[in-house]
């Protein structure tokens, strides 16, 4: 049976375009334009994923995401018209699985839908058998080989690793790794992440673990 995506979007042309692309990619798609109609539909139809616009007539996307999370773990991708808003959304910890920024290309949306479904339908997404985190030794091992992270890299890695798929903004990462985060800027995080990824790539896992999320920050995903 095809996986079923609910598109919550009040711009008809955008919604129809997404629906066409999702159907072409093999998904069933249903459109709802009014926020008030979303929850009853979700309860009775149990979609496999929800694409959720924020600005809607009726209940807005933020309220809907919170409400739905109180009874369902259905994957949710939130769409926002402002890049700046994503940081604020992350801070609200709504439990969305991904965020996309408008205007988006339908192709990108389909790619995100696939990635989120792959991650969330995988029964054991959190542990890669090859990776060992040695907290006491402040080491990360891949196949018993020490990746030789610095302390900062170790803390960055474990922050991301402990919550696979969750997107962290640079600010959130800074707060996790430094006591005095006022001294650090976004570029510092980027440069540590760059070194971290280089060390991971040298371990030749055959996949990347730390992914940048354009305009937002980083996440851990075994892809
Ligand atoms: Ca809208």
mmCIF file with all atom_site columns, C-alpha atoms and ligand atoms in Angstrom:
data_model
loop_
_atom_site.group_PDB
_atom_site.id
_atom_site.type_symbol
_atom_site.label_atom_id
_atom_site.label_alt_id
_atom_site.label_comp_id
_atom_site.label_asym_id
_atom_site.label_entity_id
_atom_site.label_seq_id
_atom_site.pdbx_PDB_ins_code
_atom_site.Cartn_x
_atom_site.Cartn_y
_atom_site.Cartn_z
_atom_site.occupancy
_atom_site.B_iso_or_equiv
_atom_site.pdbx_formal_charge
_atom_site.auth_seq_id
_atom_site.auth_comp_id
_atom_site.auth_asym_id
_atom_site.auth_atom_id
_atom_site.pdbx_PDB_model_num
ATOM   1   C  CA  . UNK A 1 1   ? 0.000   0.000  0.000  1.00 0.00 ? 1   UNK A CA  1
ATOM   2   C  CA  . UNK A 1 2   ? 1.231   3.461  -0.846 1.00 0.00 ? 2   UNK A CA  1
ATOM   3   C  CA  . UNK A 1 3   ? 2.253   5.752  1.949  1.00 0.00 ? 3   UNK A CA  1
ATOM   4   C  CA  . UNK A 1 4   ? -0.184  8.560  2.525  1.00 0.00 ? 4   UNK A CA  1
ATOM   5   C  CA  . UNK A 1 5   ? 0.932   12.190 2.818  1.00 0.00 ? 5   UNK A CA  1
ATOM   6   C  CA  . UNK A 1 6   ? -1.370  14.892 4.137  1.00 0.00 ? 6   UNK A CA  1
ATOM   7   C  CA  . UNK A 1 7   ? -0.667  18.316 2.623  1.00 0.00 ? 7   UNK A CA  1
ATOM   8   C  CA  . UNK A 1 8   ? -1.908  21.123 4.854  1.00 0.00 ? 8   UNK A CA  1
ATOM   9   C  CA  . UNK A 1 9   ? -1.631  24.211 2.699  1.00 0.00 ? 9   UNK A CA  1
ATOM   10  C  CA  . UNK A 1 10  ? -4.021  27.053 1.941  1.00 0.00 ? 10  UNK A CA  1
ATOM   11  C  CA  . UNK A 1 11  ? -2.349  28.218 -1.268 1.00 0.00 ? 11  UNK A CA  1
ATOM   12  C  CA  . UNK A 1 12  ? -4.209  26.095 -3.743 1.00 0.00 ? 12  UNK A CA  1
ATOM   13  C  CA  . UNK A 1 13  ? -1.606  26.209 -6.526 1.00 0.00 ? 13  UNK A CA  1
ATOM   14  C  CA  . UNK A 1 14  ? 1.206   25.212 -4.145 1.00 0.00 ? 14  UNK A CA  1
ATOM   15  C  CA  . UNK A 1 15  ? -0.878  22.416 -2.679 1.00 0.00 ? 15  UNK A CA  1
ATOM   16  C  CA  . UNK A 1 16  ? -1.841  21.027 -6.086 1.00 0.00 ? 16  UNK A CA  1
ATOM   17  C  CA  . UNK A 1 17  ? 1.753   21.138 -7.316 1.00 0.00 ? 17  UNK A CA  1
ATOM   18  C  CA  . UNK A 1 18  ? 2.964   19.251 -4.241 1.00 0.00 ? 18  UNK A CA  1
ATOM   19  C  CA  . UNK A 1 19  ? 0.211   16.731 -4.669 1.00 0.00 ? 19  UNK A CA  1
ATOM   20  C  CA  . UNK A 1 20  ? 1.217   16.088 -8.302 1.00 0.00 ? 20  UNK A CA  1
ATOM   21  C  CA  . UNK A 1 21  ? 4.866   15.602 -7.407 1.00 0.00 ? 21  UNK A CA  1
ATOM   22  C  CA  . UNK A 1 22  ? 4.107   13.347 -4.447 1.00 0.00 ? 22  UNK A CA  1
ATOM   23  C  CA  . UNK A 1 23  ? 1.775   11.205 -6.526 1.00 0.00 ? 23  UNK A CA  1
ATOM   24  C  CA  . UNK A 1 24  ? 4.392   10.973 -9.255 1.00 0.00 ? 24  UNK A CA  1
ATOM   25  C  CA  . UNK A 1 25  ? 6.819   9.742  -6.584 1.00 0.00 ? 25  UNK A CA  1
ATOM   26  C  CA  . UNK A 1 26  ? 4.385   6.995  -5.599 1.00 0.00 ? 26  UNK A CA  1
ATOM   27  C  CA  . UNK A 1 27  ? 2.657   8.523  -2.594 1.00 0.00 ? 27  UNK A CA  1
ATOM   28  C  CA  . UNK A 1 28  ? -1.000  9.074  -2.019 1.00 0.00 ? 28  UNK A CA  1
ATOM   29  C  CA  . UNK A 1 29  ? -1.694  12.697 -1.201 1.00 0.00 ? 29  UNK A CA  1
ATOM   30  C  CA  . UNK A 1 30  ? -4.603  14.532 0.338  1.00 0.00 ? 30  UNK A CA  1
ATOM   31  C  CA  . UNK A 1 31  ? -4.963  18.316 0.647  1.00 0.00 ? 31  UNK A CA  1
ATOM   32  C  CA  . UNK A 1 32  ? -6.525  20.248 3.516  1.00 0.00 ? 32  UNK A CA  1
ATOM   33  C  CA  . UNK A 1 33  ? -6.603  24.054 3.309  1.00 0.00 ? 33  UNK A CA  1
ATOM   34  C  CA  . UNK A 1 34  ? -8.200  24.941 6.634  1.00 0.00 ? 34  UNK A CA  1
ATOM   35  C  CA  . UNK A 1 35  ? -6.444  24.336 9.943  1.00 0.00 ? 35  UNK A CA  1
ATOM   36  C  CA  . UNK A 1 36  ? -9.661  23.461 11.734 1.00 0.00 ? 36  UNK A CA  1
ATOM   37  C  CA  . UNK A 1 37  ? -10.199 20.430 9.520  1.00 0.00 ? 37  UNK A CA  1
ATOM   38  C  CA  . UNK A 1 38  ? -6.782  18.883 10.094 1.00 0.00 ? 38  UNK A CA  1
ATOM   39  C  CA  . UNK A 1 39  ? -7.109  17.080 13.413 1.00 0.00 ? 39  UNK A CA  1
ATOM   40  C  CA  . UNK A 1 40  ? -10.403 15.291 12.769 1.00 0.00 ? 40  UNK A CA  1
ATOM   41  C  CA  . UNK A 1 41  ? -8.973  14.093 9.457  1.00 0.00 ? 41  UNK A CA  1
ATOM   42  C  CA  . UNK A 1 42  ? -5.694  12.968 11.006 1.00 0.00 ? 42  UNK A CA  1
ATOM   43  C  CA  . UNK A 1 43  ? -7.508  11.023 13.706 1.00 0.00 ? 43  UNK A CA  1
ATOM   44  C  CA  . UNK A 1 44  ? -9.666  9.135  11.279 1.00 0.00 ? 44  UNK A CA  1
ATOM   45  C  CA  . UNK A 1 45  ? -7.181  8.647  8.428  1.00 0.00 ? 45  UNK A CA  1
ATOM   46  C  CA  . UNK A 1 46  ? -3.812  8.230  10.181 1.00 0.00 ? 46  UNK A CA  1
ATOM   47  C  CA  . UNK A 1 47  ? -1.550  9.599  7.426  1.00 0.00 ? 47  UNK A CA  1
ATOM   48  C  CA  . UNK A 1 48  ? 2.079   8.442  7.206  1.00 0.00 ? 48  UNK A CA  1
ATOM   49  C  CA  . UNK A 1 49  ? 3.398   11.993 7.090  1.00 0.00 ? 49  UNK A CA  1
ATOM   50  C  CA  . UNK A 1 50  ? 2.078   15.553 7.347  1.00 0.00 ? 50  UNK A CA  1
ATOM   51  C  CA  . UNK A 1 51  ? 3.383   18.542 5.418  1.00 0.00 ? 51  UNK A CA  1
ATOM   52  C  CA  . UNK A 1 52  ? 2.249   21.411 7.582  1.00 0.00 ? 52  UNK A CA  1
ATOM   53  C  CA  . UNK A 1 53  ? 2.087   25.046 6.566  1.00 0.00 ? 53  UNK A CA  1
ATOM   54  C  CA  . UNK A 1 54  ? 2.235   27.537 9.452  1.00 0.00 ? 54  UNK A CA  1
ATOM   55  C  CA  . UNK A 1 55  ? -0.009  30.376 8.315  1.00 0.00 ? 55  UNK A CA  1
ATOM   56  C  CA  . UNK A 1 56  ? -3.447  28.897 7.764  1.00 0.00 ? 56  UNK A CA  1
ATOM   57  C  CA  . UNK A 1 57  ? -7.069  29.896 8.065  1.00 0.00 ? 57  UNK A CA  1
ATOM   58  C  CA  . UNK A 1 58  ? -8.449  28.312 11.242 1.00 0.00 ? 58  UNK A CA  1
ATOM   59  C  CA  . UNK A 1 59  ? -5.871  26.723 13.548 1.00 0.00 ? 59  UNK A CA  1
ATOM   60  C  CA  . UNK A 1 60  ? -2.293  27.629 12.643 1.00 0.00 ? 60  UNK A CA  1
ATOM   61  C  CA  . UNK A 1 61  ? 0.469   25.107 11.999 1.00 0.00 ? 61  UNK A CA  1
ATOM   62  C  CA  . UNK A 1 62  ? 2.210   25.637 15.341 1.00 0.00 ? 62  UNK A CA  1
ATOM   63  C  CA  . UNK A 1 63  ? -0.946  24.891 17.333 1.00 0.00 ? 63  UNK A CA  1
ATOM   64  C  CA  . UNK A 1 64  ? -1.668  21.902 15.121 1.00 0.00 ? 64  UNK A CA  1
ATOM   65  C  CA  . UNK A 1 65  ? 1.828   20.481 15.513 1.00 0.00 ? 65  UNK A CA  1
ATOM   66  C  CA  . UNK A 1 66  ? 1.620   20.748 19.305 1.00 0.00 ? 66  UNK A CA  1
ATOM   67  C  CA  . UNK A 1 67  ? -1.838  19.217 19.419 1.00 0.00 ? 67  UNK A CA  1
ATOM   68  C  CA  . UNK A 1 68  ? -1.002  16.343 17.090 1.00 0.00 ? 68  UNK A CA  1
ATOM   69  C  CA  . UNK A 1 69  ? 2.191   15.558 19.015 1.00 0.00 ? 69  UNK A CA  1
ATOM   70  C  CA  . UNK A 1 70  ? 0.135   15.074 22.164 1.00 0.00 ? 70  UNK A CA  1
ATOM   71  C  CA  . UNK A 1 71  ? -1.371  11.907 20.694 1.00 0.00 ? 71  UNK A CA  1
ATOM   72  C  CA  . UNK A 1 72  ? 0.619   10.936 17.596 1.00 0.00 ? 72  UNK A CA  1
ATOM   73  C  CA  . UNK A 1 73  ? 4.200   10.435 16.471 1.00 0.00 ? 73  UNK A CA  1
ATOM   74  C  CA  . UNK A 1 74  ? 3.277   10.862 12.801 1.00 0.00 ? 74  UNK A CA  1
ATOM   75  C  CA  . UNK A 1 75  ? 6.221   12.526 11.026 1.00 0.00 ? 75  UNK A CA  1
ATOM   76  C  CA  . UNK A 1 76  ? 5.622   16.242 10.490 1.00 0.00 ? 76  UNK A CA  1
ATOM   77  C  CA  . UNK A 1 77  ? 7.497   18.554 8.122  1.00 0.00 ? 77  UNK A CA  1
ATOM   78  C  CA  . UNK A 1 78  ? 6.738   22.198 8.792  1.00 0.00 ? 78  UNK A CA  1
ATOM   79  C  CA  . UNK A 1 79  ? 6.803   24.806 6.062  1.00 0.00 ? 79  UNK A CA  1
ATOM   80  C  CA  . UNK A 1 80  ? 7.594   28.381 6.873  1.00 0.00 ? 80  UNK A CA  1
ATOM   81  C  CA  . UNK A 1 81  ? 7.808   31.479 4.703  1.00 0.00 ? 81  UNK A CA  1
ATOM   82  C  CA  . UNK A 1 82  ? 10.642  32.957 6.740  1.00 0.00 ? 82  UNK A CA  1
ATOM   83  C  CA  . UNK A 1 83  ? 14.103  31.493 7.296  1.00 0.00 ? 83  UNK A CA  1
ATOM   84  C  CA  . UNK A 1 84  ? 14.377  33.582 10.466 1.00 0.00 ? 84  UNK A CA  1
ATOM   85  C  CA  . UNK A 1 85  ? 11.330  31.903 11.868 1.00 0.00 ? 85  UNK A CA  1
ATOM   86  C  CA  . UNK A 1 86  ? 12.951  28.475 11.885 1.00 0.00 ? 86  UNK A CA  1
ATOM   87  C  CA  . UNK A 1 87  ? 15.212  29.350 14.812 1.00 0.00 ? 87  UNK A CA  1
ATOM   88  C  CA  . UNK A 1 88  ? 12.195  30.402 16.803 1.00 0.00 ? 88  UNK A CA  1
ATOM   89  C  CA  . UNK A 1 89  ? 10.343  27.220 15.851 1.00 0.00 ? 89  UNK A CA  1
ATOM   90  C  CA  . UNK A 1 90  ? 13.274  25.073 16.936 1.00 0.00 ? 90  UNK A CA  1
ATOM   91  C  CA  . UNK A 1 91  ? 13.243  26.905 20.263 1.00 0.00 ? 91  UNK A CA  1
ATOM   92  C  CA  . UNK A 1 92  ? 9.585   25.974 20.759 1.00 0.00 ? 92  UNK A CA  1
ATOM   93  C  CA  . UNK A 1 93  ? 10.521  22.274 20.538 1.00 0.00 ? 93  UNK A CA  1
ATOM   94  C  CA  . UNK A 1 94  ? 7.342   21.413 18.738 1.00 0.00 ? 94  UNK A CA  1
ATOM   95  C  CA  . UNK A 1 95  ? 8.562   17.958 17.836 1.00 0.00 ? 95  UNK A CA  1
ATOM   96  C  CA  . UNK A 1 96  ? 8.466   18.493 14.076 1.00 0.00 ? 96  UNK A CA  1
ATOM   97  C  CA  . UNK A 1 97  ? 10.746  16.147 12.142 1.00 0.00 ? 97  UNK A CA  1
ATOM   98  C  CA  . UNK A 1 98  ? 11.998  18.648 9.596  1.00 0.00 ? 98  UNK A CA  1
ATOM   99  C  CA  . UNK A 1 99  ? 11.515  22.206 8.440  1.00 0.00 ? 99  UNK A CA  1
ATOM   100 C  CA  . UNK A 1 100 ? 11.407  23.627 4.970  1.00 0.00 ? 100 UNK A CA  1
ATOM   101 C  CA  . UNK A 1 101 ? 11.440  27.184 3.861  1.00 0.00 ? 101 UNK A CA  1
ATOM   102 C  CA  . UNK A 1 102 ? 9.189   28.718 1.223  1.00 0.00 ? 102 UNK A CA  1
ATOM   103 C  CA  . UNK A 1 103 ? 9.491   29.154 -1.638 1.00 0.00 ? 103 UNK A CA  1
ATOM   104 C  CA  . UNK A 1 104 ? 10.527  25.510 -1.968 1.00 0.00 ? 104 UNK A CA  1
ATOM   105 C  CA  . UNK A 1 105 ? 10.885  23.382 -5.037 1.00 0.00 ? 105 UNK A CA  1
ATOM   106 C  CA  . UNK A 1 106 ? 8.445   20.455 -5.088 1.00 0.00 ? 106 UNK A CA  1
ATOM   107 C  CA  . UNK A 1 107 ? 11.384  18.218 -5.897 1.00 0.00 ? 107 UNK A CA  1
ATOM   108 C  CA  . UNK A 1 108 ? 13.096  19.252 -2.669 1.00 0.00 ? 108 UNK A CA  1
ATOM   109 C  CA  . UNK A 1 109 ? 9.919   18.608 -0.725 1.00 0.00 ? 109 UNK A CA  1
ATOM   110 C  CA  . UNK A 1 110 ? 9.640   15.106 -2.152 1.00 0.00 ? 110 UNK A CA  1
ATOM   111 C  CA  . UNK A 1 111 ? 13.283  14.433 -1.228 1.00 0.00 ? 111 UNK A CA  1
ATOM   112 C  CA  . UNK A 1 112 ? 12.621  15.596 2.349  1.00 0.00 ? 112 UNK A CA  1
ATOM   113 C  CA  . UNK A 1 113 ? 9.490   13.483 2.577  1.00 0.00 ? 113 UNK A CA  1
ATOM   114 C  CA  . UNK A 1 114 ? 11.457  10.415 1.476  1.00 0.00 ? 114 UNK A CA  1
ATOM   115 C  CA  . UNK A 1 115 ? 14.277  11.126 3.929  1.00 0.00 ? 115 UNK A CA  1
ATOM   116 C  CA  . UNK A 1 116 ? 11.936  11.667 6.869  1.00 0.00 ? 116 UNK A CA  1
ATOM   117 C  CA  . UNK A 1 117 ? 9.923   8.540  6.094  1.00 0.00 ? 117 UNK A CA  1
ATOM   118 C  CA  . UNK A 1 118 ? 13.079  6.462  5.715  1.00 0.00 ? 118 UNK A CA  1
ATOM   119 C  CA  . UNK A 1 119 ? 14.323  7.695  9.051  1.00 0.00 ? 119 UNK A CA  1
ATOM   120 C  CA  . UNK A 1 120 ? 11.069  7.333  10.936 1.00 0.00 ? 120 UNK A CA  1
ATOM   121 C  CA  . UNK A 1 121 ? 10.021  3.965  9.570  1.00 0.00 ? 121 UNK A CA  1
ATOM   122 C  CA  . UNK A 1 122 ? 13.410  2.468  10.323 1.00 0.00 ? 122 UNK A CA  1
ATOM   123 C  CA  . UNK A 1 123 ? 12.885  0.414  13.471 1.00 0.00 ? 123 UNK A CA  1
ATOM   124 C  CA  . UNK A 1 124 ? 16.264  1.106  14.905 1.00 0.00 ? 124 UNK A CA  1
ATOM   125 C  CA  . UNK A 1 125 ? 17.342  4.512  13.691 1.00 0.00 ? 125 UNK A CA  1
ATOM   126 C  CA  . UNK A 1 126 ? 19.433  5.520  16.662 1.00 0.00 ? 126 UNK A CA  1
ATOM   127 C  CA  . UNK A 1 127 ? 22.204  3.026  16.823 1.00 0.00 ? 127 UNK A CA  1
ATOM   128 C  CA  . UNK A 1 128 ? 24.716  2.254  14.215 1.00 0.00 ? 128 UNK A CA  1
ATOM   129 C  CA  . UNK A 1 129 ? 26.392  -0.920 15.455 1.00 0.00 ? 129 UNK A CA  1
ATOM   130 C  CA  . UNK A 1 130 ? 29.761  0.391  14.373 1.00 0.00 ? 130 UNK A CA  1
ATOM   131 C  CA  . UNK A 1 131 ? 29.735  3.494  16.510 1.00 0.00 ? 131 UNK A CA  1
ATOM   132 C  CA  . UNK A 1 132 ? 30.696  3.494  20.163 1.00 0.00 ? 132 UNK A CA  1
ATOM   133 C  CA  . UNK A 1 133 ? 30.519  6.588  22.299 1.00 0.00 ? 133 UNK A CA  1
ATOM   134 C  CA  . UNK A 1 134 ? 32.910  6.325  25.225 1.00 0.00 ? 134 UNK A CA  1
ATOM   135 C  CA  . UNK A 1 135 ? 31.767  9.131  27.515 1.00 0.00 ? 135 UNK A CA  1
ATOM   136 C  CA  . UNK A 1 136 ? 34.353  8.543  30.184 1.00 0.00 ? 136 UNK A CA  1
ATOM   137 C  CA  . UNK A 1 137 ? 37.191  8.473  27.741 1.00 0.00 ? 137 UNK A CA  1
ATOM   138 C  CA  . UNK A 1 138 ? 35.650  11.340 25.729 1.00 0.00 ? 138 UNK A CA  1
ATOM   139 C  CA  . UNK A 1 139 ? 36.122  9.227  22.613 1.00 0.00 ? 139 UNK A CA  1
ATOM   140 C  CA  . UNK A 1 140 ? 34.033  8.077  19.699 1.00 0.00 ? 140 UNK A CA  1
ATOM   141 C  CA  . UNK A 1 141 ? 35.043  4.779  18.153 1.00 0.00 ? 141 UNK A CA  1
ATOM   142 C  CA  . UNK A 1 142 ? 34.145  3.393  14.791 1.00 0.00 ? 142 UNK A CA  1
ATOM   143 C  CA  . UNK A 1 143 ? 34.968  -0.284 14.504 1.00 0.00 ? 143 UNK A CA  1
ATOM   144 C  CA  . UNK A 1 144 ? 37.235  0.158  17.525 1.00 0.00 ? 144 UNK A CA  1
ATOM   145 C  CA  . UNK A 1 145 ? 39.151  2.911  15.797 1.00 0.00 ? 145 UNK A CA  1
ATOM   146 C  CA  . UNK A 1 146 ? 39.303  6.154  17.751 1.00 0.00 ? 146 UNK A CA  1
ATOM   147 C  CA  . UNK A 1 147 ? 38.128  9.102  15.640 1.00 0.00 ? 147 UNK A CA  1
ATOM   148 C  CA  . UNK A 1 148 ? 40.416  11.313 17.709 1.00 0.00 ? 148 UNK A CA  1
ATOM   149 C  CA  . UNK A 1 149 ? 37.878  14.051 18.314 1.00 0.00 ? 149 UNK A CA  1
ATOM   150 C  CA  . UNK A 1 150 ? 38.869  17.059 20.345 1.00 0.00 ? 150 UNK A CA  1
ATOM   151 C  CA  . UNK A 1 151 ? 36.731  17.671 23.439 1.00 0.00 ? 151 UNK A CA  1
ATOM   152 C  CA  . UNK A 1 152 ? 34.653  20.266 21.585 1.00 0.00 ? 152 UNK A CA  1
ATOM   153 C  CA  . UNK A 1 153 ? 34.133  17.943 18.632 1.00 0.00 ? 153 UNK A CA  1
ATOM   154 C  CA  . UNK A 1 154 ? 33.144  15.149 20.996 1.00 0.00 ? 154 UNK A CA  1
ATOM   155 C  CA  . UNK A 1 155 ? 30.507  17.289 22.696 1.00 0.00 ? 155 UNK A CA  1
ATOM   156 C  CA  . UNK A 1 156 ? 29.170  18.499 19.367 1.00 0.00 ? 156 UNK A CA  1
ATOM   157 C  CA  . UNK A 1 157 ? 28.983  14.957 18.059 1.00 0.00 ? 157 UNK A CA  1
ATOM   158 C  CA  . UNK A 1 158 ? 27.255  13.530 21.110 1.00 0.00 ? 158 UNK A CA  1
ATOM   159 C  CA  . UNK A 1 159 ? 24.739  16.395 21.234 1.00 0.00 ? 159 UNK A CA  1
ATOM   160 C  CA  . UNK A 1 160 ? 23.666  15.561 17.684 1.00 0.00 ? 160 UNK A CA  1
ATOM   161 C  CA  . UNK A 1 161 ? 24.062  11.773 18.042 1.00 0.00 ? 161 UNK A CA  1
ATOM   162 C  CA  . UNK A 1 162 ? 21.901  11.580 21.158 1.00 0.00 ? 162 UNK A CA  1
ATOM   163 C  CA  . UNK A 1 163 ? 18.884  12.850 19.216 1.00 0.00 ? 163 UNK A CA  1
ATOM   164 C  CA  . UNK A 1 164 ? 19.077  11.477 15.685 1.00 0.00 ? 164 UNK A CA  1
ATOM   165 C  CA  . UNK A 1 165 ? 17.088  13.425 13.156 1.00 0.00 ? 165 UNK A CA  1
ATOM   166 C  CA  . UNK A 1 166 ? 16.555  16.383 15.426 1.00 0.00 ? 166 UNK A CA  1
ATOM   167 C  CA  . UNK A 1 167 ? 17.733  19.618 13.867 1.00 0.00 ? 167 UNK A CA  1
ATOM   168 C  CA  . UNK A 1 168 ? 19.839  21.823 16.108 1.00 0.00 ? 168 UNK A CA  1
ATOM   169 C  CA  . UNK A 1 169 ? 20.444  25.474 15.342 1.00 0.00 ? 169 UNK A CA  1
ATOM   170 C  CA  . UNK A 1 170 ? 24.003  26.741 15.721 1.00 0.00 ? 170 UNK A CA  1
ATOM   171 C  CA  . UNK A 1 171 ? 22.884  28.659 18.810 1.00 0.00 ? 171 UNK A CA  1
ATOM   172 C  CA  . UNK A 1 172 ? 21.535  25.531 20.428 1.00 0.00 ? 172 UNK A CA  1
ATOM   173 C  CA  . UNK A 1 173 ? 24.792  23.704 19.715 1.00 0.00 ? 173 UNK A CA  1
ATOM   174 C  CA  . UNK A 1 174 ? 26.873  26.530 21.113 1.00 0.00 ? 174 UNK A CA  1
ATOM   175 C  CA  . UNK A 1 175 ? 24.841  26.383 24.321 1.00 0.00 ? 175 UNK A CA  1
ATOM   176 C  CA  . UNK A 1 176 ? 25.428  22.653 24.538 1.00 0.00 ? 176 UNK A CA  1
ATOM   177 C  CA  . UNK A 1 177 ? 29.183  22.778 24.137 1.00 0.00 ? 177 UNK A CA  1
ATOM   178 C  CA  . UNK A 1 178 ? 30.353  25.932 25.849 1.00 0.00 ? 178 UNK A CA  1
ATOM   179 C  CA  . UNK A 1 179 ? 29.704  27.276 29.309 1.00 0.00 ? 179 UNK A CA  1
ATOM   180 C  CA  . UNK A 1 180 ? 30.317  30.794 28.134 1.00 0.00 ? 180 UNK A CA  1
ATOM   181 C  CA  . UNK A 1 181 ? 28.544  30.828 24.818 1.00 0.00 ? 181 UNK A CA  1
ATOM   182 C  CA  . UNK A 1 182 ? 28.758  34.578 24.395 1.00 0.00 ? 182 UNK A CA  1
ATOM   183 C  CA  . UNK A 1 183 ? 32.329  34.151 23.244 1.00 0.00 ? 183 UNK A CA  1
ATOM   184 C  CA  . UNK A 1 184 ? 31.478  31.919 20.333 1.00 0.00 ? 184 UNK A CA  1
ATOM   185 C  CA  . UNK A 1 185 ? 29.956  32.695 16.985 1.00 0.00 ? 185 UNK A CA  1
ATOM   186 C  CA  . UNK A 1 186 ? 28.202  30.635 14.337 1.00 0.00 ? 186 UNK A CA  1
ATOM   187 C  CA  . UNK A 1 187 ? 31.313  30.273 12.222 1.00 0.00 ? 187 UNK A CA  1
ATOM   188 C  CA  . UNK A 1 188 ? 33.128  28.572 15.071 1.00 0.00 ? 188 UNK A CA  1
ATOM   189 C  CA  . UNK A 1 189 ? 30.454  25.884 15.097 1.00 0.00 ? 189 UNK A CA  1
ATOM   190 C  CA  . UNK A 1 190 ? 30.731  25.487 11.326 1.00 0.00 ? 190 UNK A CA  1
ATOM   191 C  CA  . UNK A 1 191 ? 34.474  25.085 11.495 1.00 0.00 ? 191 UNK A CA  1
ATOM   192 C  CA  . UNK A 1 192 ? 34.283  22.470 14.266 1.00 0.00 ? 192 UNK A CA  1
ATOM   193 C  CA  . UNK A 1 193 ? 31.620  20.590 12.323 1.00 0.00 ? 193 UNK A CA  1
ATOM   194 C  CA  . UNK A 1 194 ? 33.796  20.660 9.237  1.00 0.00 ? 194 UNK A CA  1
ATOM   195 C  CA  . UNK A 1 195 ? 36.682  19.023 11.108 1.00 0.00 ? 195 UNK A CA  1
ATOM   196 C  CA  . UNK A 1 196 ? 34.329  16.562 12.713 1.00 0.00 ? 196 UNK A CA  1
ATOM   197 C  CA  . UNK A 1 197 ? 32.942  15.467 9.359  1.00 0.00 ? 197 UNK A CA  1
ATOM   198 C  CA  . UNK A 1 198 ? 36.416  15.145 7.922  1.00 0.00 ? 198 UNK A CA  1
ATOM   199 C  CA  . UNK A 1 199 ? 37.401  12.790 10.747 1.00 0.00 ? 199 UNK A CA  1
ATOM   200 C  CA  . UNK A 1 200 ? 34.224  10.775 10.256 1.00 0.00 ? 200 UNK A CA  1
ATOM   201 C  CA  . UNK A 1 201 ? 34.820  10.530 6.522  1.00 0.00 ? 201 UNK A CA  1
ATOM   202 C  CA  . UNK A 1 202 ? 38.300  9.146  7.173  1.00 0.00 ? 202 UNK A CA  1
ATOM   203 C  CA  . UNK A 1 203 ? 36.732  6.261  9.049  1.00 0.00 ? 203 UNK A CA  1
ATOM   204 C  CA  . UNK A 1 204 ? 35.155  5.200  5.741  1.00 0.00 ? 204 UNK A CA  1
ATOM   205 C  CA  . UNK A 1 205 ? 31.779  4.278  7.157  1.00 0.00 ? 205 UNK A CA  1
ATOM   206 C  CA  . UNK A 1 206 ? 30.248  4.550  3.720  1.00 0.00 ? 206 UNK A CA  1
ATOM   207 C  CA  . UNK A 1 207 ? 27.758  7.116  4.953  1.00 0.00 ? 207 UNK A CA  1
ATOM   208 C  CA  . UNK A 1 208 ? 27.697  10.555 6.395  1.00 0.00 ? 208 UNK A CA  1
ATOM   209 C  CA  . UNK A 1 209 ? 26.513  11.092 9.956  1.00 0.00 ? 209 UNK A CA  1
ATOM   210 C  CA  . UNK A 1 210 ? 26.417  14.841 10.412 1.00 0.00 ? 210 UNK A CA  1
ATOM   211 C  CA  . UNK A 1 211 ? 24.291  16.753 7.945  1.00 0.00 ? 211 UNK A CA  1
ATOM   212 C  CA  . UNK A 1 212 ? 23.896  20.455 7.510  1.00 0.00 ? 212 UNK A CA  1
ATOM   213 C  CA  . UNK A 1 213 ? 20.361  21.719 7.140  1.00 0.00 ? 213 UNK A CA  1
ATOM   214 C  CA  . UNK A 1 214 ? 20.488  24.699 4.885  1.00 0.00 ? 214 UNK A CA  1
ATOM   215 C  CA  . UNK A 1 215 ? 19.863  27.983 6.630  1.00 0.00 ? 215 UNK A CA  1
ATOM   216 C  CA  . UNK A 1 216 ? 19.150  26.262 9.963  1.00 0.00 ? 216 UNK A CA  1
ATOM   217 C  CA  . UNK A 1 217 ? 21.890  24.182 11.491 1.00 0.00 ? 217 UNK A CA  1
ATOM   218 C  CA  . UNK A 1 218 ? 22.838  20.516 11.786 1.00 0.00 ? 218 UNK A CA  1
ATOM   219 C  CA  . UNK A 1 219 ? 21.452  17.102 12.482 1.00 0.00 ? 219 UNK A CA  1
ATOM   220 C  CA  . UNK A 1 220 ? 22.666  13.546 12.963 1.00 0.00 ? 220 UNK A CA  1
ATOM   221 C  CA  . UNK A 1 221 ? 21.407  11.062 10.427 1.00 0.00 ? 221 UNK A CA  1
ATOM   222 C  CA  . UNK A 1 222 ? 22.947  7.834  9.148  1.00 0.00 ? 222 UNK A CA  1
ATOM   223 C  CA  . UNK A 1 223 ? 22.670  8.396  5.433  1.00 0.00 ? 223 UNK A CA  1
HETATM 224 CA CA1 . LIG B 2 .   ? -0.256  29.645 4.241  1.00 0.00 ? 1   LIG B CA1 1
#
